Amino acid sequence: MPREKIKFALRISPETQQLVKDLYPRDNCQSQNEFIEKAIRFYAGHVSAKDSADFLPPVFAATLKGIYSRQTQRRDEVAKVTKEKLEKLIRQMQTGAFQNDRIAPLMGKLQ
């Protein structure tokens, strides 16, 4: 048996009404009323959430964690390659195998 519903006046702009009409079928809602009720509950959750993690859908949080993990892995790979290249460059500079007129005075300051 459906829950009892109450009826009350709601004033919204014509643009908002059109938005509801356009979007409620895309959200698989059976009626505009269902769409508006879901929107109110969603926004109420946003307003009352103590922690944003309580409000975010689990799939969104999982997606963000996946992106962060991939970015961290990529950053670590770039850092490793950069370190290897710099170490190689420093070895070449120390052995004299690398000559650069602009870098030589700077290396002298480091020693």
PDB file of C-alpha atoms in Angstrom, residues 17-60:
ATOM      1  CA  GLN A  17       8.871  23.398 -14.196  1.00  0.00           C
ATOM      2  CA  GLN A  18      10.195  22.772 -17.708  1.00  0.00           C
ATOM      3  CA  LEU A  19      13.356  21.287 -16.224  1.00  0.00           C
ATOM      4  CA  VAL A  20      11.260  18.854 -14.180  1.00  0.00           C
ATOM      5  CA  LYS A  21       9.169  17.940 -17.234  1.00  0.00           C
ATOM      6  CA  ASP A  22      12.299  17.335 -19.309  1.00  0.00           C
ATOM      7  CA  LEU A  23      14.236  15.343 -16.722  1.00  0.00           C
ATOM      8  CA  TYR A  24      11.803  13.191 -14.786  1.00  0.00           C
ATOM      9  CA  PRO A  25      11.603  10.489 -17.491  1.00  0.00           C
ATOM     10  CA  ARG A  26      15.423  10.364 -17.728  1.00  0.00           C
ATOM     11  CA  ASP A  27      15.568   9.562 -14.014  1.00  0.00           C
ATOM     12  CA  ASN A  28      13.083   6.711 -14.507  1.00  0.00           C
ATOM     13  CA  CYS A  29      10.514   8.511 -12.381  1.00  0.00           C
ATOM     14  CA  GLN A  30       6.874   7.675 -12.927  1.00  0.00           C
ATOM     15  CA  SER A  31       5.757  11.252 -12.305  1.00  0.00           C
ATOM     16  CA  GLN A  32       6.986  14.792 -11.883  1.00  0.00           C
ATOM     17  CA  ASN A  33       5.961  14.518  -8.248  1.00  0.00           C
ATOM     18  CA  GLU A  34       8.304  11.546  -7.745  1.00  0.00           C
ATOM     19  CA  PHE A  35      11.137  13.470  -9.383  1.00  0.00           C
ATOM     20  CA  ILE A  36      10.600  16.542  -7.180  1.00  0.00           C
ATOM     21  CA  GLU A  37      10.404  14.395  -4.047  1.00  0.00           C
ATOM     22  CA  LYS A  38      13.666  12.647  -4.947  1.00  0.00           C
ATOM     23  CA  ALA A  39      15.296  16.015  -5.648  1.00  0.00           C
ATOM     24  CA  ILE A  40      14.201  17.356  -2.262  1.00  0.00           C
ATOM     25  CA  ARG A  41      15.536  14.268  -0.474  1.00  0.00           C
ATOM     26  CA  PHE A  42      18.814  14.513  -2.376  1.00  0.00           C
ATOM     27  CA  TYR A  43      19.258  18.182  -1.507  1.00  0.00           C
ATOM     28  CA  ALA A  44      18.227  17.594   2.111  1.00  0.00           C
ATOM     29  CA  GLY A  45      20.939  14.947   2.343  1.00  0.00           C
ATOM     30  CA  HIS A  46      23.429  17.452   0.987  1.00  0.00           C
ATOM     31  CA  VAL A  47      22.421  20.137   3.470  1.00  0.00           C
ATOM     32  CA  SER A  48      22.347  17.857   6.501  1.00  0.00           C
ATOM     33  CA  ALA A  49      25.401  15.702   5.738  1.00  0.00           C
ATOM     34  CA  LYS A  50      28.020  15.936   8.467  1.00  0.00           C
ATOM     35  CA  ASP A  51      30.678  14.521   6.205  1.00  0.00           C
ATOM     36  CA  SER A  52      30.632  14.780   2.425  1.00  0.00           C
ATOM     37  CA  ALA A  53      31.461  11.050   2.268  1.00  0.00           C
ATOM     38  CA  ASP A  54      28.048  10.388   3.851  1.00  0.00           C
ATOM     39  CA  PHE A  55      26.405  12.270   1.010  1.00  0.00           C
ATOM     40  CA  LEU A  56      28.355  11.045  -2.018  1.00  0.00           C
ATOM     41  CA  PRO A  57      27.041   7.959  -3.746  1.00  0.00           C
ATOM     42  CA  PRO A  58      29.416   5.002  -3.215  1.00  0.00           C
ATOM     43  CA  VAL A  59      30.108   4.705  -6.947  1.00  0.00           C
ATOM     44  CA  PHE A  60      31.255   8.341  -7.066  1.00  0.00           C
TER      45      PHE A  60
END
